[in-house]
Coordinates of N, CA and C in Angstrom, one line a residue:
M139 N -43.3 -32.3 18.4 CA -42.6 -31.5 17.6 C -42.5 -29.9 18.1
T140 N -41.0 -29.3 18.4 CA -41.2 -28.0 19.1 C -41.7 -27.1 18.3
I141 N -42.4 -25.9 18.4 CA -42.3 -24.7 17.5 C -41.5 -23.5 18.1
H142 N -40.6 -22.9 17.8 CA -40.3 -21.9 18.2 C -40.4 -20.5 16.8
Q143 N -41.2 -20.0 17.9 CA -41.1 -18.0 17.7 C -39.6 -17.9 17.4
A144 N -40.3 -16.9 16.0 CA -39.7 -16.2 15.4 C -38.8 -15.0 16.4
I145 N -37.5 -15.0 16.1 CA -37.0 -13.8 16.8 C -37.4 -11.6 16.4
A146 N -37.7 -11.5 17.0 CA -37.5 -10.0 16.7 C -36.3 -9.5 16.4
S147 N -36.2 -8.9 15.5 CA -34.8 -7.8 15.2 C -34.6 -6.8 16.1
P148 N -33.8 -6.6 16.7 CA -33.9 -5.7 18.0 C -33.3 -4.1 17.3
G149 N -32.8 -4.3 15.8 CA -32.2 -3.4 15.3 C -32.9 -1.6 15.2
C150 N -32.5 -0.3 15.0 CA -32.9 0.5 15.0 C -34.0 1.2 13.9
G151 N -34.7 -0.2 13.4 CA -35.6 0.3 12.0 C -34.8 1.0 11.1
N152 N -33.2 0.4 10.5 CA -32.8 0.8 9.2 C -33.0 -0.4 8.6
D153 N -33.5 -2.4 8.6 CA -33.8 -3.0 8.3 C -35.2 -3.1 7.5
S154 N -35.8 -2.3 8.0 CA -37.7 -1.7 7.4 C -37.5 -1.9 6.1
Q155 N -38.3 -2.8 5.4 CA -38.7 -3.1 4.0 C -39.6 -1.2 3.6
D156 N -40.1 -0.4 4.7 CA -40.7 0.3 4.5 C -40.2 1.3 3.3
M157 N -40.7 1.5 1.4 CA -39.7 2.2 0.4 C -40.3 3.4 0.3
D158 N -41.8 3.6 1.1 CA -42.8 5.1 0.5 C -42.1 6.0 0.5
H159 N -41.2 6.5 1.7 CA -40.1 7.7 1.8 C -38.7 7.7 0.6
A160 N -38.6 8.3 0.5 CA -37.2 8.8 -0.7 C -36.1 8.8 0.1
L161 N -34.7 8.0 -0.6 CA -33.6 8.2 0.0 C -32.9 9.8 0.1
I162 N -32.4 10.7 1.1 CA -31.6 11.6 0.6 C -30.5 11.5 0.2
G163 N -29.8 12.4 -0.9 CA -28.7 12.7 -0.7 C -27.2 12.6 -0.6
V164 N -26.2 12.4 -0.9 CA -25.0 12.4 -0.3 C -24.9 13.8 1.2
I165 N -24.8 14.9 -0.4 CA -24.5 16.3 0.3 C -25.3 16.8 1.5
E166 N -27.3 16.4 0.8 CA -28.0 16.1 2.4 C -27.8 16.2 3.6
A167 N -27.3 14.6 3.2 CA -26.6 13.8 4.2 C -25.6 14.3 5.1
L168 N -24.5 14.3 5.0 CA -23.9 15.1 5.0 C -23.7 16.6 5.8
A169 N -24.7 17.8 4.9 CA -25.3 18.7 5.9 C -26.2 18.9 6.8
R170 N -27.0 17.9 6.4 CA -27.6 17.1 8.1 C -26.8 17.0 9.7
I171 N -25.5 15.8 9.0 CA -24.5 15.7 10.1 C -24.1 16.9 10.7
A172 N -23.1 17.8 9.7 CA -22.7 19.1 10.3 C -23.4 20.2 11.0
A173 N -25.1 20.1 10.7 CA -25.7 20.5 11.7 C -26.2 20.6 12.3
H174 N -26.1 18.9 12.9 CA -26.4 18.2 14.4 C -24.7 18.6 15.4
T175 N -24.1 18.5 14.8 CA -22.7 18.4 15.2 C -22.1 19.2 15.7
E176 N -20.8 18.9 16.6 CA -20.0 20.3 16.6 C -18.3 19.7 17.0
P177 N -17.6 20.3 16.5 CA -16.1 20.1 18.1 C -16.1 19.7 19.2
V178 N -15.4 19.1 19.5 CA -15.2 18.9 21.2 C -13.9 19.8 21.5
G179 N -13.4 21.1 22.0 CA -12.1 21.8 22.2 C -11.7 21.8 20.9
R180 N -10.4 21.9 21.0 CA -9.3 22.3 19.8 C -8.6 21.3 19.2
P181 N -7.7 21.6 18.0 CA -7.8 20.1 18.0 C -6.0 20.1 19.0
E182 N -5.5 18.9 19.1 CA -4.6 18.8 20.0 C -3.9 17.6 19.2
A183 N -2.0 18.0 19.7 CA -1.2 16.8 19.2 C -1.2 15.8 20.2
V184 N -1.0 14.4 19.8 CA -1.0 13.5 20.5 C -0.4 12.3 19.9
S185 N 0.8 11.3 20.5 CA 1.0 10.5 19.6 C 0.5 9.5 19.0
L186 N 1.3 8.8 18.4 CA 0.2 8.2 17.1 C -0.3 6.9 17.7
D187 N 0.5 6.5 18.7 CA -0.3 5.3 19.6 C -1.7 5.9 19.9
R188 N -1.9 7.1 20.3 CA -3.0 7.6 21.0 C -4.4 8.1 19.4
A189 N -3.7 8.2 18.4 CA -4.4 8.4 17.1 C -5.2 7.8 16.3
L190 N -5.1 6.7 16.9 CA -5.8 5.6 15.6 C -7.6 6.2 16.2
G191 N -8.0 6.2 15.0 CA -9.7 6.6 14.6 C -9.7 8.2 14.9
R192 N -9.0 8.8 15.0 CA -9.4 10.3 14.7 C -8.4 10.9 13.8
I193 N -8.9 12.5 13.0 CA -9.0 12.9 12.1 C -8.1 14.1 12.3
P194 N -7.0 13.9 11.4 CA -6.2 15.2 11.6 C -6.1 15.9 11.1
A195 N -5.9 17.1 11.9 CA -6.7 18.9 11.7 C -5.8 19.1 10.3
R196 N -4.7 18.8 10.1 CA -4.0 19.4 8.8 C -3.0 18.2 8.5
P197 N -3.1 18.5 7.1 CA -2.3 17.8 6.5 C -0.7 17.5 7.4
V198 N 0.4 16.0 6.7 CA 1.7 16.1 7.3 C 2.4 15.7 5.7
R199 N 3.4 16.4 6.6 CA 4.4 16.1 4.7 C 5.9 15.6 5.5
S200 N 6.3 15.2 4.3 CA 7.8 14.2 4.6 C 8.6 15.2 4.7
R201 N 9.8 15.3 6.1 CA 10.6 16.7 6.2 C 12.2 15.8 5.8
S202 N 11.5 14.1 5.8 CA 13.3 13.7 4.9 C 12.4 12.5 4.4
M203 N 13.4 11.6 3.6 CA 12.8 10.9 2.9 C 13.2 9.3 4.4
A204 N 12.5 8.3 3.8 CA 11.7 7.5 4.9 C 11.8 6.3 3.7
P205 N 12.5 4.8 3.8 CA 13.9 5.1 3.9 C 14.5 6.0 2.6
A206 N 16.0 5.9 2.8 CA 16.4 6.7 1.7 C 16.7 6.2 0.6
F207 N 16.3 5.7 -0.3 CA 16.2 5.2 -1.4 C 15.0 4.4 -1.9
D208 N 14.1 4.4 -2.9 CA 13.9 3.3 -3.5 C 13.9 2.2 -3.5
N209 N 12.6 1.5 -3.0 CA 12.5 0.0 -3.0 C 11.7 -0.9 -2.9
T210 N 12.4 -2.3 -3.4 CA 11.3 -3.5 -4.4 C 9.6 -3.9 -3.2
A211 N 9.1 -3.8 -3.6 CA 7.6 -3.7 -2.9 C 7.5 -4.9 -2.5
M212 N 8.2 -6.0 -2.7 CA 8.0 -8.1 -2.9 C 9.1 -8.4 -3.3
D213 N 9.4 -9.6 -2.0 CA 10.5 -10.9 -2.9 C 9.8 -10.7 -4.6
G214 N 11.5 -11.5 -4.8 CA 11.5 -12.1 -6.5 C 12.3 -11.9 -6.8
Y215 N 13.0 -11.8 -7.5 CA 14.1 -12.0 -8.4 C 14.0 -10.6 -9.8
A216 N 15.2 -9.7 -9.6 CA 15.7 -8.3 -10.6 C 16.2 -9.0 -11.2
I217 N 15.7 -8.7 -12.7 CA 16.7 -8.8 -13.8 C 16.9 -6.9 -15.1
A218 N 17.7 -6.9 -16.0 CA 18.0 -5.6 -16.3 C 17.1 -6.2 -17.5
T219 N 15.7 -6.1 -17.8 CA 15.6 -6.3 -19.3 C 15.8 -6.2 -20.4
S220 N 16.9 -4.7 -20.4 CA 17.8 -4.5 -21.6 C 17.9 -5.7 -21.4
A221 N 18.9 -6.2 -21.1 CA 19.6 -7.4 -22.1 C 18.5 -8.7 -22.2
L222 N 16.8 -8.8 -22.2 CA 16.3 -10.3 -22.5 C 16.2 -9.5 -24.4
T223 N 17.0 -10.2 -25.4 CA 16.7 -10.1 -26.7 C 15.8 -11.5 -27.5
G224 N 15.3 -11.4 -28.1 CA 14.7 -12.1 -28.8 C 13.6 -12.3 -28.3
A225 N 12.5 -13.7 -28.9 CA 11.8 -13.7 -28.2 C 11.5 -14.7 -27.0
G226 N 12.4 -15.4 -26.7 CA 13.0 -16.1 -25.3 C 13.0 -17.3 -26.1
P227 N 12.1 -18.8 -25.2 CA 12.5 -18.5 -23.4 C 13.9 -18.1 -23.1
W228 N 14.3 -17.4 -22.1 CA 15.5 -16.7 -21.4 C 15.9 -18.0 -20.1
V229 N 17.3 -18.1 -19.9 CA 17.7 -18.6 -19.0 C 18.6 -18.1 -18.1
L230 N 18.2 -17.9 -16.6 CA 19.1 -16.6 -17.0 C 20.4 -17.3 -15.2
P231 N 21.3 -16.8 -15.4 CA 21.7 -17.1 -14.1 C 21.6 -16.3 -12.7
V232 N 22.0 -16.8 -11.7 CA 21.4 -15.7 -10.5 C 22.7 -15.1 -9.6
V233 N 22.9 -14.3 -9.9 CA 24.4 -14.2 -9.7 C 24.4 -13.1 -8.5
A234 N 23.6 -12.8 -7.7 CA 23.2 -12.0 -6.3 C 23.0 -12.4 -5.5
R235 N 22.4 -12.3 -4.6 CA 21.6 -12.1 -2.9 C 21.5 -10.7 -2.8
L236 N 20.6 -10.1 -2.4 CA 20.4 -8.8 -1.9 C 19.1 -8.5 -0.6
P237 N 19.7 -9.0 0.3 CA 19.1 -8.8 1.5 C 18.3 -7.1 1.4
A238 N 17.3 -7.4 1.8 CA 16.4 -5.6 2.6 C 17.1 -4.7 2.8
G239 N 17.3 -3.5 2.7 CA 18.1 -2.5 2.8 C 19.9 -2.6 2.9
Q240 N 20.1 -3.7 2.2 CA 21.7 -3.3 1.6 C 22.1 -3.5 0.3
A241 N 23.7 -2.4 0.0 CA 23.9 -1.4 -0.4 C 23.8 -2.6 -2.0
V242 N 23.3 -2.6 -2.9 CA 23.8 -3.3 -4.6 C 25.2 -3.0 -4.3
T243 N 26.4 -4.0 -4.3 CA 27.6 -4.5 -4.5 C 28.1 -5.1 -5.4
T244 N 26.5 -5.8 -6.6 CA 26.6 -6.2 -7.6 C 26.1 -6.3 -8.7
P245 N 26.2 -5.1 -9.7 CA 25.6 -5.1 -10.9 C 24.9 -6.3 -11.7
V246 N 23.7 -5.7 -11.7 CA 22.7 -6.1 -12.2 C 22.7 -6.0 -13.7
A247 N 23.8 -6.4 -14.9 CA 23.8 -6.2 -15.9 C 24.0 -7.2 -17.1
G248 N 23.0 -7.3 -18.2 CA 22.7 -8.5 -19.1 C 22.6 -9.6 -18.6
A249 N 22.4 -10.8 -19.2 CA 21.4 -11.3 -19.0 C 21.7 -11.9 -17.9
V250 N 21.2 -11.9 -16.6 CA 21.8 -12.6 -15.5 C 20.2 -12.0 -14.6
A251 N 20.1 -12.8 -13.0 CA 18.9 -12.1 -12.4 C 20.3 -12.3 -11.2
A252 N 19.3 -11.7 -9.6 CA 19.9 -11.2 -9.0 C 18.6 -11.7 -7.8
R253 N 18.8 -12.5 -6.8 CA 17.5 -12.5 -5.8 C 17.0 -11.0 -4.9
I254 N 15.9 -10.8 -4.7 CA 15.6 -9.4 -4.2 C 14.7 -9.8 -2.9
F255 N 14.4 -8.9 -2.3 CA 14.0 -9.1 -0.9 C 12.4 -8.2 -1.1
K256 N 11.7 -7.6 -0.3 CA 10.9 -6.3 -0.1 C 12.2 -5.9 0.8
G257 N 12.1 -4.9 -0.1 CA 13.3 -3.6 0.9 C 14.7 -3.1 0.1
T258 N 14.3 -4.4 -1.3 CA 16.2 -3.8 -1.5 C 16.2 -2.9 -1.9
P259 N 17.4 -2.0 -2.3 CA 17.2 -0.9 -3.3 C 17.6 -1.7 -4.4
T260 N 16.8 -0.5 -5.1 CA 16.4 -1.0 -7.0 C 16.5 0.7 -7.8
R261 N 16.9 0.2 -9.1 CA 16.9 1.3 -10.0 C 16.0 1.1 -10.7
R262 N 16.4 2.2 -11.7 CA 15.1 2.4 -13.1 C 15.2 1.0 -14.1
H263 N 16.4 0.8 -14.4 CA 16.1 -0.1 -15.5 C 16.6 -1.8 -14.8
I264 N 15.9 -2.0 -13.5 CA 15.6 -3.4 -13.1 C 14.1 -3.2 -12.7
V265 N 13.7 -4.5 -13.2 CA 12.2 -5.0 -13.4 C 12.5 -6.2 -12.6
T266 N 11.3 -5.9 -11.1 CA 11.6 -7.2 -10.5 C 10.5 -8.7 -11.2
K267 N 10.8 -9.2 -10.6 CA 9.8 -10.2 -10.8 C 9.4 -11.1 -10.1
I268 N 8.4 -11.8 -10.1 CA 7.7 -12.5 -9.0 C 7.0 -14.1 -9.2
A269 N 7.3 -14.9 -8.6 CA 7.4 -16.0 -8.7 C 7.7 -16.4 -10.0
I270 N 9.1 -16.2 -10.6 CA 9.3 -16.6 -11.6 C 9.8 -18.3 -11.4
R271 N 9.6 -19.3 -12.4 CA 10.5 -20.7 -12.3 C 11.6 -20.7 -11.8
C272 N 12.1 -21.4 -11.2 CA 13.2 -20.9 -10.3 C 14.2 -21.9 -9.8
R273 N 15.2 -22.3 -10.4 CA 15.6 -23.7 -9.6 C 17.2 -22.9 -9.3
P274 N 17.6 -24.0 -8.9 CA 18.9 -23.7 -7.7 C 19.9 -22.8 -8.6
G275 N 20.0 -21.7 -8.7 CA 21.3 -21.3 -9.4 C 20.9 -20.7 -11.3
R276 N 19.3 -20.7 -11.3 CA 19.3 -20.1 -12.2 C 17.7 -19.8 -12.1
C277 N 16.9 -18.7 -13.3 CA 16.0 -18.5 -13.4 C 15.1 -18.7 -14.5
K278 N 14.4 -19.5 -15.6 CA 13.7 -19.0 -16.6 C 12.5 -18.7 -16.7
L279 N 13.0 -17.5 -17.8 CA 11.3 -17.1 -18.1 C 11.0 -17.3 -19.9
G280 N 9.1 -17.0 -19.4 CA 8.5 -17.4 -20.8 C 8.4 -16.7 -22.0
P281 N 8.5 -16.8 -23.0 CA 8.3 -15.6 -23.8 C 7.2 -14.0 -24.1
A282 N 6.3 -14.5 -23.2 CA 4.7 -13.1 -23.1 C 6.2 -12.7 -21.9
T283 N 7.0 -12.7 -21.6 CA 7.5 -11.9 -19.8 C 7.5 -10.7 -20.4
M284 N 7.9 -10.1 -21.5 CA 8.0 -8.6 -22.0 C 6.7 -8.1 -22.0
A285 N 5.4 -8.9 -22.1 CA 4.5 -8.4 -22.5 C 3.7 -8.0 -21.0
G286 N 4.4 -8.7 -20.1 CA 3.8 -7.9 -18.1 C 3.6 -9.7 -17.8
F287 N 3.3 -10.6 -18.0 CA 3.5 -11.3 -17.6 C 3.9 -12.5 -18.2
D288 N 4.9 -14.1 -17.4 CA 5.2 -15.0 -18.1 C 4.2 -16.0 -19.0
A289 N 4.6 -17.3 -18.6 CA 3.5 -18.1 -19.8 C 2.5 -19.0 -18.3
Q290 N 2.8 -18.8 -17.4 CA 2.3 -19.2 -15.9 C 1.6 -17.9 -15.3
G291 N 1.1 -17.2 -16.3 CA 0.4 -16.2 -15.5 C 1.2 -15.1 -14.6
C292 N 2.4 -14.9 -14.3 CA 2.7 -14.5 -13.3 C 3.0 -13.3 -13.1
E293 N 2.6 -12.2 -12.4 CA 2.4 -10.8 -12.7 C 4.0 -10.8 -12.3
I294 N 4.4 -9.3 -13.4 CA 5.9 -8.8 -13.0 C 5.5 -7.1 -12.8
V295 N 6.2 -7.0 -11.4 CA 5.9 -5.8 -11.2 C 7.1 -5.0 -12.0
R296 N 6.9 -3.8 -12.9 CA 8.3 -3.2 -13.4 C 8.0 -1.3 -12.6
F297 N 9.6 -0.8 -12.5 CA 9.8 0.2 -11.3 C 8.8 1.0 -11.1
E298 N 7.9 1.6 -11.3 CA 6.7 2.6 -11.6 C 6.0 2.1 -10.4
D299 N 5.8 0.9 -10.3 CA 5.2 0.1 -9.5 C 5.8 -0.4 -7.9
V300 N 6.9 -0.1 -8.0 CA 7.8 -0.7 -6.1 C 7.3 0.6 -5.6
T301 N 7.5 0.0 -4.2 CA 7.4 1.3 -3.0 C 8.9 2.3 -3.8
H302 N 8.6 3.5 -3.1 CA 9.2 4.1 -3.6 C 9.2 5.2 -2.1
S303 N 10.4 5.6 -1.4 CA 10.7 6.7 -0.5 C 9.4 7.6 -0.3
A304 N 9.7 8.4 1.0 CA 8.9 8.8 0.9 C 9.3 10.6 0.4
R305 N 9.2 11.4 -0.6 CA 9.9 12.3 -0.7 C 9.8 13.8 0.2
V306 N 10.7 14.6 0.7 CA 11.2 15.5 1.6 C 9.6 16.5 1.1
G307 N 9.0 16.7 1.3 CA 7.5 17.4 1.2 C 6.1 16.9 0.3
L308 N 6.5 16.1 0.3 CA 5.5 15.4 0.0 C 4.3 14.3 0.9
L309 N 2.7 14.9 0.6 CA 2.4 14.1 1.8 C 2.1 13.3 2.1
S310 N 2.7 12.8 3.1 CA 2.2 11.4 3.9 C 1.3 11.1 4.5
L311 N 0.1 12.0 5.1 CA -0.6 11.8 5.7 C -2.0 13.2 5.8
A312 N -3.0 12.6 4.7 CA -3.8 13.5 4.4 C -4.7 14.0 5.7
D313 N -5.7 15.3 5.5 CA -6.2 15.7 6.5 C -7.4 15.4 6.0
G314 N -8.8 15.3 6.7 CA -9.9 15.1 6.9 C -10.3 13.9 6.2
L315 N -9.6 12.5 6.7 CA -9.9 11.0 6.9 C -9.2 10.5 8.3
M316 N -9.9 9.3 8.6 CA -10.0 9.1 10.2 C -8.6 8.4 9.9
F317 N -7.3 8.0 11.1 CA -6.3 7.6 10.6 C -6.6 6.6 11.3
L318 N -5.7 5.4 10.4 CA -6.4 3.9 10.9 C -4.7 2.9 10.9
P319 N -4.7 2.2 11.7 CA -3.4 1.3 11.6 C -2.3 1.6 10.8
S320 N -2.9 0.9 9.6 CA -2.2 0.9 8.3 C -1.1 2.5 8.0
D321 N -2.0 3.5 8.4 CA -1.5 5.3 8.1 C -0.3 5.4 9.2
A322 N -0.3 4.2 10.4 CA 0.7 4.7 11.3 C 2.1 3.7 10.7
D323 N 2.2 3.4 9.2 CA 3.7 2.7 9.3 C 4.5 3.6 8.3
S324 N 3.3 4.7 7.6 CA 3.9 6.2 7.3 C 4.8 7.1 8.1
Q325 N 4.6 6.9 8.9 CA 4.8 7.8 10.1 C 6.4 7.4 10.9
P326 N 7.1 8.7 11.4 CA 8.1 8.2 12.2 C 7.4 7.5 13.7
A327 N 8.7 6.7 13.8 CA 8.1 6.5 15.7 C 8.0 7.7 16.5
G328 N 7.4 7.7 17.3 CA 7.3 8.6 18.5 C 7.1 9.9 18.1
A329 N 6.3 10.4 16.9 CA 6.1 11.4 15.8 C 4.4 11.5 16.8
L330 N 4.1 13.5 16.7 CA 3.5 14.2 17.3 C 2.7 14.6 16.3
V331 N 1.2 14.1 16.3 CA 0.6 14.7 14.8 C -1.0 15.3 15.5
E332 N -1.1 16.7 14.8 CA -2.3 17.2 14.9 C -3.2 17.0 15.0
F333 N -4.3 16.3 15.7 CA -5.7 15.8 15.1 C -6.9 16.5 16.0
Q334 N -8.0 17.3 15.2 CA -9.3 17.2 15.3 C -9.6 16.6 16.3
P335 N -10.4 17.1 17.7 CA -11.2 16.3 18.4 C -12.4 15.6 17.9
F336 N -12.8 14.7 18.7 CA -14.0 14.0 18.4 C -15.0 14.8 18.4
C337 N -16.1 14.8 17.6 CA -17.5 15.5 17.1 C -18.4 14.2 18.5
Q338 N -19.0 15.5 18.7 CA -20.8 15.2 19.4 C -21.9 15.4 19.0
S339 N -22.9 14.5 18.8 CA -24.5 15.2 18.6 C -25.0 15.9 19.5

């Protein structure tokens, strides 16, 4: 039998089981960090491809709407909920196919449905229905639909939950938080944003 020796952890001691000392609070921890670090130089304006991991020096606010219309956040079907009367179920003919960014020329009014995709322009009386049971040319909704879920537990996303355009003047990038890859989606291509320099101890 071969006996293998336990491998000692090469860590810095944070994994120690010694709990004799008390933990410090968040405020004290932040104060210690601030006392032992200082900014390197002044804030600088950099392109987004150099911004990952940096901290914005000031808030970034939208100068224009992007895109110029409210749009659906995912694929599904749009219906006018005011047309659904009674307890259901409802069988709705699919009368239109609305690709992303395309102007809505076919009115979705009455007991009908329209195939929509992420980025389709939307309006307040429209509800996007996700993964409802659909056959070619028609959709069937269960009686519990208006409560938020259909009989199969498929979620309904209402207008308030869809993607809204970045309004002029609204905050699109907050200061003091690290710039992440997901933040780049809300910024225009080629933008220059002012970031705080890295800190050193």
